[in-house]
PDB file of C-alpha atoms in Angstrom:
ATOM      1  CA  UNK A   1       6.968  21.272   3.600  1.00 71.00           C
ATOM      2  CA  UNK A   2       4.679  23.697   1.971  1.00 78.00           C
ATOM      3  CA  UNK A   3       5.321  24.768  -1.464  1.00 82.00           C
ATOM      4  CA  UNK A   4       5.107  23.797  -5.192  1.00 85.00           C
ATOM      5  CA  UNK A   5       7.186  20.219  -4.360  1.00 86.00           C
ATOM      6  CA  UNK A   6       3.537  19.091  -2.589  1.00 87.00           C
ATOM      7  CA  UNK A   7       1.763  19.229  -5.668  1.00 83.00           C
ATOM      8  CA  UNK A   8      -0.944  16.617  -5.400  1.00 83.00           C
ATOM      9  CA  UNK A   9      -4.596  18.520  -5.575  1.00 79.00           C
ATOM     10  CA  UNK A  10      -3.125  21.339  -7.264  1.00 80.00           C
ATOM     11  CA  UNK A  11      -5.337  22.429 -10.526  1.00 81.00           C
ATOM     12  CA  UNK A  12      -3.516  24.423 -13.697  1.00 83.00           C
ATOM     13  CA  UNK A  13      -0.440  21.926 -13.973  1.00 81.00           C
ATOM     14  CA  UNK A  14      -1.411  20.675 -17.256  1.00 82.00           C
ATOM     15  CA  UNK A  15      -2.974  17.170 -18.103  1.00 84.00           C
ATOM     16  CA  UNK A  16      -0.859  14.238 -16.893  1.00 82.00           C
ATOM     17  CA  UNK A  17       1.041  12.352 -19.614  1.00 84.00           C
ATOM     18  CA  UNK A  18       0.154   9.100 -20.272  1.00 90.00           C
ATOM     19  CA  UNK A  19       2.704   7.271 -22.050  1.00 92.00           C
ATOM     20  CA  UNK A  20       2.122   3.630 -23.632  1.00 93.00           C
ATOM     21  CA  UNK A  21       4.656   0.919 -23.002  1.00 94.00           C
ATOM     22  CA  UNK A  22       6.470   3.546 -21.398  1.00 94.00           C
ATOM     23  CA  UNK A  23      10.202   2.869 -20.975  1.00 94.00           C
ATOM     24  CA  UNK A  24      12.247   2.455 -17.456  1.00 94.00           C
ATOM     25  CA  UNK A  25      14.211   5.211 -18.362  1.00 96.00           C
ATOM     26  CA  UNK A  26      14.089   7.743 -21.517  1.00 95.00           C
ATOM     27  CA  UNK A  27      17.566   8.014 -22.049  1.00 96.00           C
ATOM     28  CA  UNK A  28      20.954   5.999 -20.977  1.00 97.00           C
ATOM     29  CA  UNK A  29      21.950   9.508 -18.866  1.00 97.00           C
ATOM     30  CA  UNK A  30      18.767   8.888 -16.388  1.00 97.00           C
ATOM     31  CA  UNK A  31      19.908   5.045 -15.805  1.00 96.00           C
ATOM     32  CA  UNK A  32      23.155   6.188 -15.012  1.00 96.00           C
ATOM     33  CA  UNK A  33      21.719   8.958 -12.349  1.00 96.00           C
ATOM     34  CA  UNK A  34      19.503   6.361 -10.549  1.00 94.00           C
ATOM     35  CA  UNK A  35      22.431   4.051 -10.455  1.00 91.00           C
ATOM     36  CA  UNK A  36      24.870   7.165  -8.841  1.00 92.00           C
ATOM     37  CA  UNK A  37      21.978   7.820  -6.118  1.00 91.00           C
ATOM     38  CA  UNK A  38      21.637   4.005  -4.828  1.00 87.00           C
ATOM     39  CA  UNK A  39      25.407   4.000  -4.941  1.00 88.00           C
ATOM     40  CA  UNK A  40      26.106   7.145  -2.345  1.00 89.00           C
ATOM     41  CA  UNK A  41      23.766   5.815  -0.206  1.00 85.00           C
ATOM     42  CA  UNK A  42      26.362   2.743   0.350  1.00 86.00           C
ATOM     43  CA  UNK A  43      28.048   5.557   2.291  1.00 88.00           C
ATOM     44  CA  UNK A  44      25.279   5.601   4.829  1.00 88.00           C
ATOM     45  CA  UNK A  45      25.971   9.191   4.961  1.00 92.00           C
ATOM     46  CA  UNK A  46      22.165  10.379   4.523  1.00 92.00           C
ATOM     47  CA  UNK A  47      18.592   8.546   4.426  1.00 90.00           C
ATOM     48  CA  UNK A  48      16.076   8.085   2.244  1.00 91.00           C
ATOM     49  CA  UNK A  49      14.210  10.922   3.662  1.00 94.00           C
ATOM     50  CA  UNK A  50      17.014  13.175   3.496  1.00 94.00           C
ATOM     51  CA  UNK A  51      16.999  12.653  -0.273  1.00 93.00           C
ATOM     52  CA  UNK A  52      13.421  13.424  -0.324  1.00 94.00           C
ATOM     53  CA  UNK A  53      13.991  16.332   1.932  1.00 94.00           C
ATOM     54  CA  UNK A  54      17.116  17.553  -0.432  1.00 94.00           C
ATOM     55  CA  UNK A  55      14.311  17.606  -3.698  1.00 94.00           C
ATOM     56  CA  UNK A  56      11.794  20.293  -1.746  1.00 93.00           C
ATOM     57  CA  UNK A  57      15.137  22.442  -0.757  1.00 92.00           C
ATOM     58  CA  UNK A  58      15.388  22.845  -4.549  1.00 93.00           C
ATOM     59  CA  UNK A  59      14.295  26.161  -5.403  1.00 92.00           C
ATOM     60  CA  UNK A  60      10.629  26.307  -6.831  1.00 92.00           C
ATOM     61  CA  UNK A  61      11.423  27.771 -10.124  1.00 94.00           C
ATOM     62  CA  UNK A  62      14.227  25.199 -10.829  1.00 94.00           C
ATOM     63  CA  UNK A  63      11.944  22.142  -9.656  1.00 93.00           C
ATOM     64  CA  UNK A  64       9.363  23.051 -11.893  1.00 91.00           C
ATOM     65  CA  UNK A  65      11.260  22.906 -15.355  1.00 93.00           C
ATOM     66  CA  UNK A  66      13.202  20.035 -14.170  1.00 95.00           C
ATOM     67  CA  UNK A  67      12.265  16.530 -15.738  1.00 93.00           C
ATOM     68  CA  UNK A  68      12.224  14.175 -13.043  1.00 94.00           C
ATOM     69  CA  UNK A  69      16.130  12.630 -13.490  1.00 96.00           C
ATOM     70  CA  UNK A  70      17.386  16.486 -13.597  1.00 97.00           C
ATOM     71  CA  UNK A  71      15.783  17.031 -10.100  1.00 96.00           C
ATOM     72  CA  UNK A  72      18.268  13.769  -9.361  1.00 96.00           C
ATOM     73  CA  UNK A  73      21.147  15.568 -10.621  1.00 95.00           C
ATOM     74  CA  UNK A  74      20.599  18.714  -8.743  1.00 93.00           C
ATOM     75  CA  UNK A  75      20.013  16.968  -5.485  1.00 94.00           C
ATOM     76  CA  UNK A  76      22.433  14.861  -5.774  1.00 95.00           C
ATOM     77  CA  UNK A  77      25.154  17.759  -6.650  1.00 94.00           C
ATOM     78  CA  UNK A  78      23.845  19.433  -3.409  1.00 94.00           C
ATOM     79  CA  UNK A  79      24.240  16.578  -1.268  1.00 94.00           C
ATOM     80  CA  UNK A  80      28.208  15.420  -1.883  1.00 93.00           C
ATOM     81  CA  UNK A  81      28.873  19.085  -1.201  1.00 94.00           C
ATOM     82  CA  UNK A  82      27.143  19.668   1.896  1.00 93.00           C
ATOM     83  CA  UNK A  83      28.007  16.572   3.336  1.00 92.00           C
ATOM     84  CA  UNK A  84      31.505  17.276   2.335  1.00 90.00           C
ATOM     85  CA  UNK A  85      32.383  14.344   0.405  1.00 90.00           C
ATOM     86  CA  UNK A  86      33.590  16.785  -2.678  1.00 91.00           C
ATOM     87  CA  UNK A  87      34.107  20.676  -2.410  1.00 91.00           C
ATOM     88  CA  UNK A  88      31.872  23.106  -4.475  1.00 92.00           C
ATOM     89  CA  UNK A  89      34.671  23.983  -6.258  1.00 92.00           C
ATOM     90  CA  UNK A  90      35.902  20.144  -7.203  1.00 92.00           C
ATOM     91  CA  UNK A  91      32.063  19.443  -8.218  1.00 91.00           C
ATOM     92  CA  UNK A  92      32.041  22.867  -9.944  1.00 90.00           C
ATOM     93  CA  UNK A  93      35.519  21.899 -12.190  1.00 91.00           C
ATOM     94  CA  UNK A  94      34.548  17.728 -12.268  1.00 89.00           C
ATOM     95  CA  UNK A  95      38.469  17.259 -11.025  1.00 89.00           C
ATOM     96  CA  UNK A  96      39.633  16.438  -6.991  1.00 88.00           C
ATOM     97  CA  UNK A  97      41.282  19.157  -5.908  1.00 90.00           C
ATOM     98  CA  UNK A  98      45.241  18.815  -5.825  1.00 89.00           C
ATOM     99  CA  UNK A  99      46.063  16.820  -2.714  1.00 86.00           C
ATOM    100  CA  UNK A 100      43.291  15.792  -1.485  1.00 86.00           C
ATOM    101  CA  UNK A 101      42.622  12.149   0.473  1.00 83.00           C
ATOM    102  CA  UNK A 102      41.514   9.338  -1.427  1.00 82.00           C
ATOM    103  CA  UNK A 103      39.042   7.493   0.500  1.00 81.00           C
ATOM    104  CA  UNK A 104      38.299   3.533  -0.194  1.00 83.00           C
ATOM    105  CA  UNK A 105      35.075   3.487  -2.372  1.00 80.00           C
ATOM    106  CA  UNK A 106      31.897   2.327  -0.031  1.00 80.00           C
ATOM    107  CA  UNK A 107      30.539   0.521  -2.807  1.00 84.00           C
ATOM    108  CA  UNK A 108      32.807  -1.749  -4.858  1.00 83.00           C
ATOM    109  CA  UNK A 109      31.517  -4.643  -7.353  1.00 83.00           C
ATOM    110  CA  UNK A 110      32.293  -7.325  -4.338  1.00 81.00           C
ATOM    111  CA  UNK A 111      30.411  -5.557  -1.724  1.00 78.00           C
ATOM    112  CA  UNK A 112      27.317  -4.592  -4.353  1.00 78.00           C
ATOM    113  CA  UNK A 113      24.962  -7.634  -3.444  1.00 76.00           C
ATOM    114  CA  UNK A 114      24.424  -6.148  -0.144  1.00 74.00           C
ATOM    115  CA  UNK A 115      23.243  -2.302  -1.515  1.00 71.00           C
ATOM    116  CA  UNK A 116      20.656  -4.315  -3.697  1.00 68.00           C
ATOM    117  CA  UNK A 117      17.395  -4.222  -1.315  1.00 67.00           C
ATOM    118  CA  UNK A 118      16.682  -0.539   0.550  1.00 64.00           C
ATOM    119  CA  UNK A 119      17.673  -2.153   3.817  1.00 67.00           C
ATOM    120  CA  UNK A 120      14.323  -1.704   5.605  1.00 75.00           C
ATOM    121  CA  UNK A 121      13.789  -3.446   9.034  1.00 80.00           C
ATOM    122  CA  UNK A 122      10.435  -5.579   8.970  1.00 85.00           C
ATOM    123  CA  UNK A 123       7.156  -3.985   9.579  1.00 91.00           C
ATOM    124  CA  UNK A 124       6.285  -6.494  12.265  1.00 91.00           C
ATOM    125  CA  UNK A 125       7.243  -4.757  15.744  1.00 91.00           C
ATOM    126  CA  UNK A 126       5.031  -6.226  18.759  1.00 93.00           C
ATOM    127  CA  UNK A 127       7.161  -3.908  20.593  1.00 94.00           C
ATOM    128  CA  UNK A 128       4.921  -0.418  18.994  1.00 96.00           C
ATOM    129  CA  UNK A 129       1.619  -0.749  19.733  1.00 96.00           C
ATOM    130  CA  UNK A 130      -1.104   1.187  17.343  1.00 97.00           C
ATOM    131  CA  UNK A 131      -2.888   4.229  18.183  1.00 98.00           C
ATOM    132  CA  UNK A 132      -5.981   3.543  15.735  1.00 98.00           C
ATOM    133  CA  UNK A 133      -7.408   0.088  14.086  1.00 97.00           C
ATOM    134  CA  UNK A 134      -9.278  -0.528  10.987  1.00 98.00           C
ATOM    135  CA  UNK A 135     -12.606   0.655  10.734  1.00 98.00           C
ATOM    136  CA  UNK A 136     -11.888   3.582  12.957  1.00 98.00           C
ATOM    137  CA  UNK A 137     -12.714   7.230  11.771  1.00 98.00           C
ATOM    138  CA  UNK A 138     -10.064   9.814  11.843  1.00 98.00           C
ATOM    139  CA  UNK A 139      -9.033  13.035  11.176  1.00 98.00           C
ATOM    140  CA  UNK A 140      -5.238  14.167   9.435  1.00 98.00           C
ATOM    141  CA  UNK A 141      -3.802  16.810  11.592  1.00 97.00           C
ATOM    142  CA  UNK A 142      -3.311  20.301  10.133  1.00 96.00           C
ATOM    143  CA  UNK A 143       0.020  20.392  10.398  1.00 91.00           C
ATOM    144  CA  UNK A 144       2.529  22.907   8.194  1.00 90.00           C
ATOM    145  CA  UNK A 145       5.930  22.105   9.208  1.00 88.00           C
ATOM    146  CA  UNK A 146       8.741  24.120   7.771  1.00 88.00           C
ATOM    147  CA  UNK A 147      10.887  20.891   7.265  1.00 92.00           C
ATOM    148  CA  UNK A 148      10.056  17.372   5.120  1.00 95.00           C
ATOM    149  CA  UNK A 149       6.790  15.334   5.561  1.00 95.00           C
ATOM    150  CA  UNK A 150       4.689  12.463   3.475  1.00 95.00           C
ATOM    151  CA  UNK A 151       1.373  14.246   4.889  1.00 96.00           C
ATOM    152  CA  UNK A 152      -0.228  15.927   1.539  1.00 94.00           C
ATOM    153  CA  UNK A 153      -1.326  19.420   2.369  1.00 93.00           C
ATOM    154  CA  UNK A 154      -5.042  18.439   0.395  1.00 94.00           C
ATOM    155  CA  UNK A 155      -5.336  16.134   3.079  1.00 96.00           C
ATOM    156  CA  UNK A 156      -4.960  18.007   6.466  1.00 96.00           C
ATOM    157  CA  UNK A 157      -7.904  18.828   8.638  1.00 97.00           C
ATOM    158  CA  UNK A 158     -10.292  15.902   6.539  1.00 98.00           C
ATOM    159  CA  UNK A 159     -11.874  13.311   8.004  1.00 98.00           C
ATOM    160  CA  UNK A 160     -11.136   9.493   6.682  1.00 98.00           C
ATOM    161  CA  UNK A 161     -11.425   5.674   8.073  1.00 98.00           C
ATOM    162  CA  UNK A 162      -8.665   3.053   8.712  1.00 98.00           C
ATOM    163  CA  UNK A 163      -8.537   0.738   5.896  1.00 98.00           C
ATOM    164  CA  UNK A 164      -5.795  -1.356   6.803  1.00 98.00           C
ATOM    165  CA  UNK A 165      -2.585  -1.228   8.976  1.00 98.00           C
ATOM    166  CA  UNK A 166       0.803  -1.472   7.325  1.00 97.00           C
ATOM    167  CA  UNK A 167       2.651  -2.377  10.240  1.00 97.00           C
ATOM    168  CA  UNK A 168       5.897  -0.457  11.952  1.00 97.00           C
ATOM    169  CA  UNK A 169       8.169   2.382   9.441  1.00 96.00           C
ATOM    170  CA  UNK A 170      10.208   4.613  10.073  1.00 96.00           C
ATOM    171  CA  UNK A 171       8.626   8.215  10.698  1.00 97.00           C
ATOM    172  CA  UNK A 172      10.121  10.295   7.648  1.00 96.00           C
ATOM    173  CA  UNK A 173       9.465  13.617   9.510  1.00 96.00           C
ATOM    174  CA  UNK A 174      12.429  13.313  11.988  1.00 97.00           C
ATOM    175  CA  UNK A 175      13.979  10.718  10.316  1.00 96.00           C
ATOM    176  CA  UNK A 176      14.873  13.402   7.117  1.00 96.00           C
ATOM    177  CA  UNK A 177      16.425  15.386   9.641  1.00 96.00           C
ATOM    178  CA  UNK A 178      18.642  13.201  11.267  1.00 95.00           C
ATOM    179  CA  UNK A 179      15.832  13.328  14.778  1.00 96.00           C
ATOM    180  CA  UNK A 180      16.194   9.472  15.316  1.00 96.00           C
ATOM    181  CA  UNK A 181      13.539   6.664  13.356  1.00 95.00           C
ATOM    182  CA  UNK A 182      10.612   7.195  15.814  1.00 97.00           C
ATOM    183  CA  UNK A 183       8.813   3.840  14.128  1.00 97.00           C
ATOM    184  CA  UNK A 184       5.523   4.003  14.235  1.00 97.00           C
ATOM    185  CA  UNK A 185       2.252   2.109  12.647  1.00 98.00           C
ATOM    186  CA  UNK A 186       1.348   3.186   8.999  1.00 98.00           C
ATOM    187  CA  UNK A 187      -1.875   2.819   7.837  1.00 98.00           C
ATOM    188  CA  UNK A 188      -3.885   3.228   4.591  1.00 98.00           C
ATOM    189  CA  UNK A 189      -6.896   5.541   5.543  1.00 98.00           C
ATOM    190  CA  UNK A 190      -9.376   6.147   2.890  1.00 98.00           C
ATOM    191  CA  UNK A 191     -11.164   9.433   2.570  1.00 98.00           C
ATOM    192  CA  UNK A 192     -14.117  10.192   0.265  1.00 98.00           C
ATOM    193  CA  UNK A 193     -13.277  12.294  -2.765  1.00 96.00           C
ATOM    194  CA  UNK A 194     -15.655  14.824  -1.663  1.00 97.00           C
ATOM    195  CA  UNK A 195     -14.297  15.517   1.574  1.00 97.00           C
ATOM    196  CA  UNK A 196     -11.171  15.982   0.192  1.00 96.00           C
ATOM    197  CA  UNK A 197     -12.468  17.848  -3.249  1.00 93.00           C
ATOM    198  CA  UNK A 198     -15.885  19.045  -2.387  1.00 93.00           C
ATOM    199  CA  UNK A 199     -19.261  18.742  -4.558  1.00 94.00           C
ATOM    200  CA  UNK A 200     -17.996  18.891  -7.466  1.00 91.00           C
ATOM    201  CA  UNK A 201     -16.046  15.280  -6.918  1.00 93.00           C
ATOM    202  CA  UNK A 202     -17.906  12.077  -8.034  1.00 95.00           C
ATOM    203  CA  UNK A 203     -19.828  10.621  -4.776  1.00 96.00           C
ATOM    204  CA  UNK A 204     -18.675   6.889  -6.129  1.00 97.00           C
ATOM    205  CA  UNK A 205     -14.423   7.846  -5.674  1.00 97.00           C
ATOM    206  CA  UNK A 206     -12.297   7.667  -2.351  1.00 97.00           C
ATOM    207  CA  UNK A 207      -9.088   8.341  -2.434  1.00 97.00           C
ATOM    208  CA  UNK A 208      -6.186   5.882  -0.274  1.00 98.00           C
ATOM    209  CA  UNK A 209      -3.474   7.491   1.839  1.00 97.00           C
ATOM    210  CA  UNK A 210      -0.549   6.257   4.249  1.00 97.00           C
ATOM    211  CA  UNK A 211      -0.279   8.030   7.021  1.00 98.00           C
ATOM    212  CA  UNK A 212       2.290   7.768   9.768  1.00 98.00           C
ATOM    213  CA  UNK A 213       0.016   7.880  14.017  1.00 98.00           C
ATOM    214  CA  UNK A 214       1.803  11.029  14.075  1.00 98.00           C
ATOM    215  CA  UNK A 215      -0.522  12.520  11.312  1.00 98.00           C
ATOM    216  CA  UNK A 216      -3.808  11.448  12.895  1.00 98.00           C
ATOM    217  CA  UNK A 217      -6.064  11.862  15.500  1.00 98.00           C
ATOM    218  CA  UNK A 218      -9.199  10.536  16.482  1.00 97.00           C
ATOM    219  CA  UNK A 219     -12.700  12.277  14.436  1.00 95.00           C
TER     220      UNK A 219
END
């Protein structure tokens, strides 16, 4: 997706933080949001993508003042209602609505030992074959889809080499939208800080990027 959620490359943001011996979270509110979003996904009911996806359909003015754990909130609020585990009204009032069914939690303390790993299938596939090796030059597609993607807009149309090969994911681009896994070989491609910055980038930096075969094509 283009917009202010792909911000990597953009200038006038403000320095980035750096905070020493910085905490896991800031407050106990934040632990308490990251423990609500592994919880729903026990209901199997979106992806991983899809929450990634649900973060750049937050509006751009909302994203932008949000601290990281309030962008949580709001995407997490979206999802339950349009997924229809609560109405907007029940989510608006914090109360089930009179009547409604009470469904058997998906994620109870004896079943909690199997949410505790993400659940990804092993990266070793024989079955997909690679479309590039290491060592080979390539170029990122220009793509601009109107939907989610891990393919940084600073990156499209420059020219990089295979570093190393991952192995076999999940392609986020159709799997965000509910278009089946499409696995596929990740690899880390590295491209030269100025190809991706220009002249005024130091000669001596490179810059590391996974990208999905879909994203590449040969230079």
């Amino acid at each position: 997706m283009n917009g202010v959620h792909d911000m990597g490359g953009l200038q006038g943001m403000g320095p980035v933080q750096y905070e020493k011996d910085e905490p896991v979270f800031h407050a106990p509110w934040e632990g308490r949001i990251y423990a609500l979003n592994r919880a729903m996904r026990a209901w199997r009911t979106w992806s991983l993508d899809t929450d990634r996806h649900a973060l750049e359909l937050l509006p751009p003015v909302d994203y932008l003042r949000m601290s990281y754990y309030e962008r949580w909130v709001g995407r997490l609020a979206d999802q339950v209602v349009t997924y229809g585990l609560v109405t907007k009204e029940e989510m608006e009032s914090g109360q089930a609505a009179p009547g409604s069914p009470k469904a058997t939690p998906a994620l109870s303390l004896a079943t909690s030992s199997r949410w505790l790993n993400r659940g990804i299938a092993s990266s070793h596939d024989p079955a997909v074959r690679p479309l590039f090796k290491v060592g080979q030059r390539v170029r990122a597609r220009n793509l601009n889809p109107s939907g989610h993607t891990r393919l940084p807009r600073y990156a499209r149309g420059k020219t990089g080499v295979v570093a190393r090969d991952h192995g076999v994911y999940i392609f986020p681009d159709t799997n965000a939208h509910f278009l089946g896994e499409k696995r596929q070989h990740v690899y880390s491609v590295r491209f030269a800080a100025r190809e991706l910055w220009g002249e005024g980038a130091s000669p001596r930096d490179s810059v590391h990027i996974d990208m999905w075969d879909d994203y590449l094509e040969r230079a």
